[in-house]
PDB file of C-alpha atoms in Angstrom:
ATOM      1  CA  MET A   1      26.045  70.184  56.509  1.00 76.00           C
ATOM      2  CA  ILE A   2      26.679  71.222  60.011  1.00 92.00           C
ATOM      3  CA  GLU A   3      23.283  72.536  60.469  1.00 93.00           C
ATOM      4  CA  SER A   4      22.031  69.073  59.439  1.00 96.00           C
ATOM      5  CA  LEU A   5      24.676  67.759  62.226  1.00 97.00           C
ATOM      6  CA  LYS A   6      23.336  70.030  64.561  1.00 97.00           C
ATOM      7  CA  GLN A   7      19.970  68.558  64.112  1.00 97.00           C
ATOM      8  CA  GLN A   8      20.822  64.921  64.167  1.00 97.00           C
ATOM      9  CA  VAL A   9      22.730  65.395  67.486  1.00 98.00           C
ATOM     10  CA  PHE A  10      19.866  67.449  69.203  1.00 97.00           C
ATOM     11  CA  ALA A  11      17.735  64.838  68.245  1.00 97.00           C
ATOM     12  CA  ALA A  12      20.003  61.900  69.542  1.00 98.00           C
ATOM     13  CA  ASN A  13      20.119  63.748  72.806  1.00 97.00           C
ATOM     14  CA  GLN A  14      16.317  63.997  72.997  1.00 96.00           C
ATOM     15  CA  ARG A  15      16.149  60.148  72.448  1.00 97.00           C
ATOM     16  CA  ILE A  16      18.551  59.242  75.531  1.00 97.00           C
ATOM     17  CA  VAL A  17      15.904  61.066  77.642  1.00 95.00           C
ATOM     18  CA  ARG A  18      13.060  59.258  76.190  1.00 95.00           C
ATOM     19  CA  SER A  19      14.616  55.930  76.443  1.00 95.00           C
ATOM     20  CA  GLY A  20      15.091  56.342  80.031  1.00 95.00           C
ATOM     21  CA  LEU A  21      19.008  56.637  79.903  1.00 97.00           C
ATOM     22  CA  VAL A  22      19.368  60.118  81.321  1.00 93.00           C
ATOM     23  CA  THR A  23      18.455  61.382  85.045  1.00 90.00           C
ATOM     24  CA  GLY A  24      18.520  65.179  85.288  1.00 89.00           C
ATOM     25  CA  THR A  25      21.324  66.614  82.900  1.00 85.00           C
ATOM     26  CA  PHE A  26      23.771  63.396  83.325  1.00 90.00           C
ATOM     27  CA  GLY A  27      24.409  62.567  79.708  1.00 93.00           C
ATOM     28  CA  ASN A  28      25.362  63.917  76.471  1.00 96.00           C
ATOM     29  CA  VAL A  29      25.814  62.934  72.633  1.00 98.00           C
ATOM     30  CA  SER A  30      27.904  64.093  70.109  1.00 98.00           C
ATOM     31  CA  GLY A  31      28.467  63.643  66.083  1.00 98.00           C
ATOM     32  CA  ILE A  32      31.315  64.541  64.106  1.00 98.00           C
ATOM     33  CA  ASP A  33      32.029  65.952  60.506  1.00 97.00           C
ATOM     34  CA  ARG A  34      35.115  63.981  59.681  1.00 97.00           C
ATOM     35  CA  GLY A  35      35.594  66.134  56.330  1.00 96.00           C
ATOM     36  CA  ARG A  36      35.453  69.545  57.987  1.00 96.00           C
ATOM     37  CA  GLY A  37      37.143  68.151  61.410  1.00 97.00           C
ATOM     38  CA  LEU A  38      34.059  69.636  63.612  1.00 98.00           C
ATOM     39  CA  VAL A  39      32.463  68.062  66.522  1.00 98.00           C
ATOM     40  CA  VAL A  40      28.576  68.954  67.369  1.00 98.00           C
ATOM     41  CA  ILE A  41      27.902  68.583  71.132  1.00 98.00           C
ATOM     42  CA  LYS A  42      25.467  69.006  73.771  1.00 96.00           C
ATOM     43  CA  PRO A  43      26.049  72.302  75.974  1.00 96.00           C
ATOM     44  CA  SER A  44      27.017  71.697  79.508  1.00 94.00           C
ATOM     45  CA  GLY A  45      24.411  71.596  82.199  1.00 92.00           C
ATOM     46  CA  VAL A  46      21.464  72.738  79.862  1.00 92.00           C
ATOM     47  CA  GLY A  47      18.330  70.765  80.717  1.00 90.00           C
ATOM     48  CA  TYR A  48      16.496  68.742  78.021  1.00 92.00           C
ATOM     49  CA  GLY A  49      13.316  70.304  78.434  1.00 89.00           C
ATOM     50  CA  VAL A  50      14.683  73.551  77.297  1.00 92.00           C
ATOM     51  CA  LEU A  51      17.110  72.169  74.932  1.00 91.00           C
ATOM     52  CA  LYS A  52      17.143  73.120  71.117  1.00 93.00           C
ATOM     53  CA  ALA A  53      19.059  72.457  67.945  1.00 94.00           C
ATOM     54  CA  VAL A  54      20.493  75.956  67.750  1.00 92.00           C
ATOM     55  CA  ASN A  55      22.121  75.502  71.194  1.00 95.00           C
ATOM     56  CA  MET A  56      24.243  72.380  70.138  1.00 96.00           C
ATOM     57  CA  VAL A  57      28.068  73.729  70.353  1.00 98.00           C
ATOM     58  CA  VAL A  58      30.425  73.190  67.541  1.00 98.00           C
ATOM     59  CA  VAL A  59      34.280  72.367  68.583  1.00 98.00           C
ATOM     60  CA  SER A  60      37.093  71.817  66.660  1.00 98.00           C
ATOM     61  CA  VAL A  61      38.538  68.024  66.377  1.00 97.00           C
ATOM     62  CA  GLU A  62      42.140  69.281  66.370  1.00 95.00           C
ATOM     63  CA  SER A  63      42.181  71.901  68.655  1.00 96.00           C
ATOM     64  CA  GLY A  64      39.230  71.649  70.891  1.00 96.00           C
ATOM     65  CA  ASP A  65      38.327  75.069  70.509  1.00 96.00           C
ATOM     66  CA  VAL A  66      34.971  76.130  70.156  1.00 96.00           C
ATOM     67  CA  VAL A  67      33.930  77.694  66.339  1.00 94.00           C
ATOM     68  CA  GLY A  68      30.173  77.900  66.750  1.00 93.00           C
ATOM     69  CA  GLY A  69      27.373  78.543  69.365  1.00 91.00           C
ATOM     70  CA  THR A  70      27.298  80.768  72.516  1.00 92.00           C
ATOM     71  CA  LEU A  71      27.315  78.108  75.248  1.00 95.00           C
ATOM     72  CA  ARG A  72      29.757  76.268  76.887  1.00 96.00           C
ATOM     73  CA  PRO A  73      29.998  72.561  75.581  1.00 96.00           C
ATOM     74  CA  SER A  74      29.608  69.496  77.738  1.00 96.00           C
ATOM     75  CA  SER A  75      32.308  69.073  80.468  1.00 96.00           C
ATOM     76  CA  ASP A  76      32.987  65.674  78.738  1.00 97.00           C
ATOM     77  CA  THR A  77      34.000  67.047  75.218  1.00 98.00           C
ATOM     78  CA  PRO A  78      37.717  66.492  75.960  1.00 98.00           C
ATOM     79  CA  THR A  79      36.810  62.640  76.360  1.00 98.00           C
ATOM     80  CA  HIS A  80      34.884  62.574  73.389  1.00 98.00           C
ATOM     81  CA  LEU A  81      37.548  64.220  71.100  1.00 98.00           C
ATOM     82  CA  VAL A  82      40.179  61.693  72.396  1.00 98.00           C
ATOM     83  CA  LEU A  83      37.799  58.954  71.318  1.00 98.00           C
ATOM     84  CA  TYR A  84      37.369  60.656  67.867  1.00 98.00           C
ATOM     85  CA  ARG A  85      41.003  61.094  67.311  1.00 98.00           C
ATOM     86  CA  ALA A  86      41.919  57.636  68.326  1.00 98.00           C
ATOM     87  CA  PHE A  87      38.947  55.832  66.614  1.00 98.00           C
ATOM     88  CA  PRO A  88      38.744  57.024  63.144  1.00 97.00           C
ATOM     89  CA  ASP A  89      35.592  55.189  62.106  1.00 97.00           C
ATOM     90  CA  ILE A  90      32.879  56.261  64.558  1.00 98.00           C
ATOM     91  CA  GLY A  91      30.788  58.927  63.634  1.00 98.00           C
ATOM     92  CA  GLY A  92      28.830  59.175  67.169  1.00 98.00           C
ATOM     93  CA  ILE A  93      29.516  58.994  70.869  1.00 98.00           C
ATOM     94  CA  VAL A  94      27.015  58.846  73.993  1.00 98.00           C
ATOM     95  CA  HIS A  95      27.835  59.256  77.696  1.00 98.00           C
ATOM     96  CA  THR A  96      25.047  58.225  79.920  1.00 98.00           C
ATOM     97  CA  HIS A  97      24.794  57.662  83.748  1.00 97.00           C
ATOM     98  CA  SER A  98      22.216  54.900  82.991  1.00 98.00           C
ATOM     99  CA  LEU A  99      21.466  52.883  86.099  1.00 98.00           C
ATOM    100  CA  TYR A 100      22.547  49.037  85.386  1.00 98.00           C
ATOM    101  CA  ALA A 101      25.701  50.236  83.104  1.00 98.00           C
ATOM    102  CA  THR A 102      26.791  52.551  85.622  1.00 98.00           C
ATOM    103  CA  ALA A 103      26.251  50.069  88.625  1.00 98.00           C
ATOM    104  CA  TRP A 104      28.667  47.688  86.646  1.00 98.00           C
ATOM    105  CA  ALA A 105      31.141  50.597  85.910  1.00 98.00           C
ATOM    106  CA  GLN A 106      30.988  51.488  89.704  1.00 98.00           C
ATOM    107  CA  ALA A 107      31.691  47.938  90.306  1.00 98.00           C
ATOM    108  CA  ARG A 108      35.039  48.246  88.168  1.00 98.00           C
ATOM    109  CA  ARG A 109      33.502  44.922  86.385  1.00 98.00           C
ATOM    110  CA  GLU A 110      33.305  44.066  82.604  1.00 98.00           C
ATOM    111  CA  ILE A 111      29.631  43.036  81.733  1.00 98.00           C
ATOM    112  CA  PRO A 112      30.210  39.225  80.975  1.00 98.00           C
ATOM    113  CA  ALA A 113      28.956  37.599  77.789  1.00 98.00           C
ATOM    114  CA  LEU A 114      26.159  35.387  79.029  1.00 98.00           C
ATOM    115  CA  GLY A 115      23.884  34.843  76.013  1.00 98.00           C
ATOM    116  CA  SER A 116      23.074  35.475  72.469  1.00 97.00           C
ATOM    117  CA  THR A 117      21.318  38.977  73.227  1.00 97.00           C
ATOM    118  CA  HIS A 118      24.520  40.148  74.510  1.00 98.00           C
ATOM    119  CA  ALA A 119      26.519  38.384  71.493  1.00 98.00           C
ATOM    120  CA  ASP A 120      24.368  40.176  68.884  1.00 97.00           C
ATOM    121  CA  TYR A 121      26.179  43.446  69.653  1.00 97.00           C
ATOM    122  CA  PHE A 122      29.687  42.654  71.460  1.00 98.00           C
ATOM    123  CA  ASN A 123      32.269  40.202  70.415  1.00 97.00           C
ATOM    124  CA  GLY A 124      32.566  39.484  74.252  1.00 98.00           C
ATOM    125  CA  PRO A 125      32.538  41.073  77.515  1.00 98.00           C
ATOM    126  CA  VAL A 126      31.741  44.961  77.462  1.00 98.00           C
ATOM    127  CA  PRO A 127      34.989  46.106  78.778  1.00 98.00           C
ATOM    128  CA  CYS A 128      35.877  48.233  81.749  1.00 99.00           C
ATOM    129  CA  THR A 129      39.010  50.411  82.012  1.00 98.00           C
ATOM    130  CA  ARG A 130      41.184  50.597  84.903  1.00 98.00           C
ATOM    131  CA  PRO A 131      40.728  53.174  87.637  1.00 98.00           C
ATOM    132  CA  MET A 132      42.221  56.271  86.931  1.00 98.00           C
ATOM    133  CA  THR A 133      44.965  57.405  89.269  1.00 98.00           C
ATOM    134  CA  ASP A 134      45.034  60.469  91.658  1.00 98.00           C
ATOM    135  CA  GLU A 135      47.539  62.365  89.110  1.00 98.00           C
ATOM    136  CA  GLU A 136      44.982  61.748  85.919  1.00 98.00           C
ATOM    137  CA  ILE A 137      42.415  63.169  87.800  1.00 98.00           C
ATOM    138  CA  ALA A 138      44.025  66.241  89.064  1.00 98.00           C
ATOM    139  CA  LEU A 139      45.875  67.189  85.981  1.00 95.00           C
ATOM    140  CA  ASP A 140      43.520  66.625  83.130  1.00 96.00           C
ATOM    141  CA  TYR A 141      40.497  64.579  84.272  1.00 98.00           C
ATOM    142  CA  GLU A 142      38.318  64.745  81.131  1.00 98.00           C
ATOM    143  CA  THR A 143      40.941  64.288  78.698  1.00 98.00           C
ATOM    144  CA  ASN A 144      42.665  61.436  80.720  1.00 98.00           C
ATOM    145  CA  THR A 145      39.120  59.732  80.936  1.00 98.00           C
ATOM    146  CA  GLY A 146      39.555  59.361  77.242  1.00 98.00           C
ATOM    147  CA  GLN A 147      42.820  58.403  77.298  1.00 98.00           C
ATOM    148  CA  VAL A 148      42.323  55.132  79.775  1.00 98.00           C
ATOM    149  CA  ILE A 149      39.446  54.350  77.383  1.00 99.00           C
ATOM    150  CA  VAL A 150      41.902  54.143  74.534  1.00 98.00           C
ATOM    151  CA  GLU A 151      44.257  52.343  76.635  1.00 98.00           C
ATOM    152  CA  ARG A 152      41.747  49.968  77.278  1.00 98.00           C
ATOM    153  CA  PHE A 153      41.260  49.195  73.657  1.00 98.00           C
ATOM    154  CA  ALA A 154      44.911  48.698  72.783  1.00 98.00           C
ATOM    155  CA  ASP A 155      44.138  45.007  71.419  1.00 97.00           C
ATOM    156  CA  LEU A 156      40.557  45.805  70.947  1.00 98.00           C
ATOM    157  CA  ASP A 157      38.595  46.883  67.736  1.00 97.00           C
ATOM    158  CA  PRO A 158      36.225  49.489  68.779  1.00 98.00           C
ATOM    159  CA  SER A 159      33.533  48.174  66.138  1.00 97.00           C
ATOM    160  CA  ASP A 160      33.568  44.657  67.733  1.00 97.00           C
ATOM    161  CA  PHE A 161      32.630  46.664  71.225  1.00 98.00           C
ATOM    162  CA  PRO A 162      30.893  49.694  70.843  1.00 98.00           C
ATOM    163  CA  ALA A 163      30.937  50.529  74.452  1.00 98.00           C
ATOM    164  CA  VAL A 164      33.110  50.678  77.423  1.00 99.00           C
ATOM    165  CA  LEU A 165      32.366  51.305  81.085  1.00 99.00           C
ATOM    166  CA  VAL A 166      34.740  53.725  82.839  1.00 98.00           C
ATOM    167  CA  ALA A 167      35.482  52.502  86.293  1.00 98.00           C
ATOM    168  CA  ASN A 168      33.741  54.410  88.711  1.00 98.00           C
ATOM    169  CA  HIS A 169      32.015  56.721  86.564  1.00 98.00           C
ATOM    170  CA  GLY A 170      29.819  55.019  83.713  1.00 98.00           C
ATOM    171  CA  PRO A 171      29.500  54.091  79.915  1.00 98.00           C
ATOM    172  CA  PHE A 172      30.762  55.740  76.889  1.00 98.00           C
ATOM    173  CA  CYS A 173      29.192  54.355  73.630  1.00 98.00           C
ATOM    174  CA  TRP A 174      29.871  55.026  70.060  1.00 98.00           C
ATOM    175  CA  GLY A 175      28.457  54.158  66.274  1.00 98.00           C
ATOM    176  CA  SER A 176      28.857  55.096  62.901  1.00 97.00           C
ATOM    177  CA  SER A 177      26.723  58.228  63.768  1.00 98.00           C
ATOM    178  CA  SER A 178      24.898  59.807  66.941  1.00 98.00           C
ATOM    179  CA  GLU A 179      21.740  57.818  65.921  1.00 98.00           C
ATOM    180  CA  GLU A 180      23.793  54.392  65.857  1.00 98.00           C
ATOM    181  CA  ALA A 181      25.724  55.607  69.341  1.00 98.00           C
ATOM    182  CA  VAL A 182      22.198  55.978  71.128  1.00 98.00           C
ATOM    183  CA  ASP A 183      21.364  52.386  69.715  1.00 98.00           C
ATOM    184  CA  HIS A 184      24.468  51.170  71.390  1.00 98.00           C
ATOM    185  CA  ALA A 185      23.722  52.965  74.536  1.00 98.00           C
ATOM    186  CA  ILE A 186      20.264  51.670  74.762  1.00 98.00           C
ATOM    187  CA  TYR A 187      21.474  47.998  73.884  1.00 98.00           C
ATOM    188  CA  THR A 188      24.335  48.248  76.549  1.00 98.00           C
ATOM    189  CA  GLU A 189      21.876  49.283  79.427  1.00 98.00           C
ATOM    190  CA  HIS A 190      19.846  46.147  78.578  1.00 98.00           C
ATOM    191  CA  ILE A 191      22.746  43.833  78.507  1.00 98.00           C
ATOM    192  CA  ALA A 192      23.835  45.259  81.758  1.00 98.00           C
ATOM    193  CA  ARG A 193      20.545  44.882  83.251  1.00 98.00           C
ATOM    194  CA  LEU A 194      20.192  41.372  81.839  1.00 98.00           C
ATOM    195  CA  ALA A 195      23.697  39.977  83.418  1.00 98.00           C
ATOM    196  CA  SER A 196      22.669  41.714  86.587  1.00 98.00           C
ATOM    197  CA  GLU A 197      19.257  39.805  86.759  1.00 98.00           C
ATOM    198  CA  THR A 198      20.873  36.669  85.400  1.00 98.00           C
ATOM    199  CA  LEU A 199      23.715  36.587  87.977  1.00 98.00           C
ATOM    200  CA  ALA A 200      21.041  37.344  90.768  1.00 98.00           C
ATOM    201  CA  ILE A 201      19.558  33.955  89.850  1.00 98.00           C
ATOM    202  CA  ASP A 202      22.658  31.873  89.360  1.00 98.00           C
ATOM    203  CA  PRO A 203      26.008  33.658  90.620  1.00 98.00           C
ATOM    204  CA  SER A 204      27.963  30.807  88.925  1.00 98.00           C
ATOM    205  CA  VAL A 205      26.548  30.670  85.486  1.00 98.00           C
ATOM    206  CA  PRO A 206      29.105  30.359  82.865  1.00 97.00           C
ATOM    207  CA  PRO A 207      29.869  32.666  80.028  1.00 98.00           C
ATOM    208  CA  ILE A 208      28.286  31.655  76.693  1.00 98.00           C
ATOM    209  CA  GLY A 209      30.433  29.104  74.499  1.00 98.00           C
ATOM    210  CA  SER A 210      32.582  30.684  71.880  1.00 97.00           C
ATOM    211  CA  ALA A 211      30.615  28.940  69.114  1.00 97.00           C
ATOM    212  CA  LEU A 212      27.615  30.592  69.634  1.00 97.00           C
ATOM    213  CA  LEU A 213      28.938  34.137  70.758  1.00 97.00           C
ATOM    214  CA  ASN A 214      30.655  34.137  67.479  1.00 95.00           C
ATOM    215  CA  ARG A 215      27.594  32.788  65.367  1.00 95.00           C
ATOM    216  CA  HIS A 216      25.563  35.442  66.802  1.00 95.00           C
ATOM    217  CA  PHE A 217      27.931  38.252  66.427  1.00 95.00           C
ATOM    218  CA  ARG A 218      28.724  37.495  62.974  1.00 93.00           C
ATOM    219  CA  ARG A 219      25.511  36.926  61.506  1.00 94.00           C
ATOM    220  CA  LYS A 220      25.187  40.828  62.148  1.00 91.00           C
ATOM    221  CA  HIS A 221      28.617  41.942  61.746  1.00 90.00           C
ATOM    222  CA  GLY A 222      31.275  41.672  59.040  1.00 85.00           C
ATOM    223  CA  PRO A 223      31.433  40.497  55.553  1.00 88.00           C
ATOM    224  CA  ALA A 224      29.528  37.422  56.157  1.00 84.00           C
ATOM    225  CA  ALA A 225      26.636  39.068  57.900  1.00 88.00           C
ATOM    226  CA  TYR A 226      23.250  37.746  56.863  1.00 88.00           C
ATOM    227  CA  TYR A 227      20.782  39.462  59.608  1.00 89.00           C
ATOM    228  CA  GLY A 228      18.131  41.703  58.226  1.00 86.00           C
ATOM    229  CA  GLN A 229      17.793  42.816  54.844  1.00 82.00           C
ATOM    230  CA  ARG A 230      20.160  43.974  52.192  1.00 71.00           C
TER     231      ARG A 230
END
């Protein structure tokens, strides 16, 4: 089972490169085996051109210890672990520094819901965290990055908002699997660009109305969804 997950996570890491979401080594994908309490994640700083499935690192969700692999896991591993512990329904996480989503994160602004494309995947604006304090950065930066995300989701359902912008940093996205998490990273970047282009045309454009937002989101999500095939 873990070898299959390593293959899936490797493929997902390659896909974020093909999708244009990664520059250099700025990005990582992980996946979780909930039954065994294990996370598979990209190794730290290894170039995507030389990356192989065998290089994937296996980490204990509970302790954070490396239990498989010879390389160090991504430096963002503690953030992934916080999210897996806090959001029990997610199966994969993607972090990138994609251009438009990161620009919104650096501006410390949520991405407003301006149209139906956005509403197909997010039940409102893409949330942005608060800036981290100097103490949070100094003491346990990566873990506290996860904690500010969890704090931001105190009154939000992660299944309604499959991505977040970490202020001054970039997007973290998730899904039921590493593959779906990559889907959401692609959609988040597209939505971020759409918002940027729309506001360049008209900075005063209002958000999408609640009726159209709810219609588009609910036709793809929830028990009454009817988009696609059964």
